[in-house]
Coordinates of C-alpha atoms and ligand atoms in Angstrom, one line a residue:
X640 CA 102.5 94.3 84.1
X641 CA 101.1 97.8 84.6
X642 CA 97.6 97.9 86.0
X643 CA 94.8 98.7 83.6
X644 CA 94.2 102.4 83.2
X645 CA 90.7 102.3 84.7
X646 CA 89.2 103.2 88.0
X647 CA 90.4 106.0 90.3
X648 CA 93.3 105.9 92.7
X649 CA 92.9 109.4 94.0
X650 CA 90.3 112.1 93.4
X651 CA 89.6 115.6 94.6
X652 CA 86.2 117.0 94.1
X653 CA 85.6 120.8 94.3
X654 CA 88.2 121.5 97.0
X655 CA 88.0 124.9 98.6
X656 CA 90.3 126.2 101.4
X657 CA 90.2 129.8 102.8
X658 CA 92.6 131.4 105.2
X659 CA 90.6 134.4 106.4
X660 CA 89.9 136.6 103.4
X661 CA 92.3 134.6 101.2
X662 CA 90.9 131.8 99.1
X663 CA 94.0 129.7 98.8
X664 CA 92.3 126.8 96.9
X665 CA 89.3 127.7 94.8
X666 CA 87.2 124.8 93.5
X667 CA 89.9 122.3 92.5
X668 CA 89.0 118.9 91.1
X669 CA 91.1 116.1 89.6
X670 CA 91.1 112.4 89.1
X671 CA 94.2 110.2 89.1
X672 CA 93.9 106.7 87.6
X673 CA 96.0 103.6 88.1
X674 CA 99.4 103.9 86.5
X675 CA 99.3 107.6 86.0
X676 CA 101.9 110.1 87.3
X677 CA 100.3 113.3 88.2
X678 CA 102.1 116.7 88.7
X679 CA 100.7 119.7 90.5
X680 CA 102.4 122.8 89.0
X681 CA 102.0 126.5 89.9
X682 CA 103.8 129.5 91.1
X683 CA 104.7 130.2 94.7
X684 CA 101.5 130.6 96.7
X685 CA 99.3 129.0 94.1
X686 CA 98.0 126.6 96.6
X687 CA 99.9 123.3 95.9
X688 CA 100.9 122.6 99.4
X689 CA 97.4 123.4 100.7
X690 CA 95.9 121.0 98.2
X691 CA 98.3 118.2 99.2
X692 CA 97.6 118.9 102.9
X693 CA 93.9 118.4 102.3
X694 CA 94.5 115.3 100.1
X695 CA 96.6 113.8 102.9
X696 CA 94.1 114.8 105.6
X697 CA 96.5 117.1 107.4
X698 CA 94.0 120.0 107.3
X699 CA 90.3 119.9 106.7
X700 CA 88.8 121.4 103.5
X701 CA 86.2 124.1 103.8
X702 CA 84.3 122.3 101.2
X703 CA 84.8 119.5 98.7
X704 CA 86.1 116.0 99.2
X705 CA 89.0 113.7 98.6
X706 CA 88.8 110.0 97.9
X707 CA 91.9 107.7 98.2
X708 CA 91.5 104.2 96.8
X709 CA 87.7 104.5 97.1
X710 CA 87.9 105.7 100.7
X711 CA 86.7 109.2 101.7
X712 CA 89.5 111.2 103.3
X713 CA 88.6 112.3 106.8
X714 CA 91.2 114.4 108.6
X715 CA 89.9 113.0 111.9
X716 CA 90.1 109.3 110.8
X717 CA 92.7 106.8 109.6
X718 CA 90.9 104.7 107.0
X719 CA 91.9 106.7 103.9
X720 CA 95.3 107.6 105.3
X721 CA 96.3 103.9 105.3
X722 CA 96.4 104.1 101.5
X723 CA 98.6 107.1 101.3
X724 CA 102.2 108.0 101.8
X725 CA 103.6 111.5 101.9
X726 CA 107.1 113.1 102.1
X727 CA 106.4 116.8 102.7
X728 CA 109.1 119.1 101.3
X729 CA 109.4 120.8 104.7
X730 CA 110.1 117.6 106.6
X731 CA 112.0 115.5 104.0
X732 CA 115.1 115.6 106.2
X733 CA 115.1 115.9 109.9
X734 CA 117.7 118.5 111.0
X735 CA 118.8 116.2 113.9
X736 CA 119.1 113.1 111.7
X737 CA 122.7 112.2 111.2
X738 CA 124.4 109.5 109.1
X739 CA 127.0 109.1 111.8
X740 CA 126.5 106.2 114.2
X741 CA 126.2 107.6 117.7
Ligands
ATP526 N1 98.2 128.3 107.4 C1 98.0 129.3 106.6 N2 97.5 130.5 107.1 C2 97.3 131.5 106.2 N3 97.6 131.5 104.9 C3 98.1 130.4 104.4 C4 98.4 129.2 105.2 N4 98.9 128.3 104.4 C5 99.0 128.8 103.2 N5 98.5 130.1 103.2 C6 98.5 131.0 102.0 O1 97.7 130.3 101.0 C7 98.3 130.5 99.7 C8 98.7 129.2 99.1 O2 99.8 128.7 99.8 P1 100.5 127.3 99.5 O3 101.6 127.1 100.5 O4 99.5 126.2 99.4 O5 101.1 127.6 98.1 P2 102.2 126.7 97.2 O6 101.6 126.6 95.8 O7 102.5 125.4 97.9 O8 103.4 127.7 97.2 P3 105.0 127.3 97.1 O9 105.3 127.0 95.7 O10 105.7 128.5 97.6 O11 105.3 126.1 98.0 C9 99.5 131.5 99.9 O12 99.0 132.8 99.7 C10 99.8 131.3 101.4 O13 100.4 132.4 102.0
MG527 MG1 104.3 124.6 98.7

């Protein structure tokens, strides 16, 4: 049975990320509730990967916060990361990974 559509699985609150003069992510907030499928759409360079990187704690936000299953994401910590899995597009397949038995 699907979980009730209440509570929050993942939330981002007012995320900002700057690279020098470029504001790559400008005040982004969202809430994802149990059972929801959430898509992040935008043109090349819109900031999707930067948002996901902050959500996963791979890079720190300049401001704002991320909560995963009620735990605040801290790039330096592990507590929130235990609730999260990520397959980044750049690393989905390792170049040296072979199906052949060696
Ligand atoms: N480490 C970085 N240093 C400097 N600029 C960066 C860095 N990472 C991303 N940017 C810039 O931030 C902006 C957002 O990039 P990001 O990769 O998040 O976009 P995206 O929506 O994932 O794009 P794509 O659809 O091409 O994957 C772009 O202008 C990009 O050049
Ligand atoms: Mg990207």
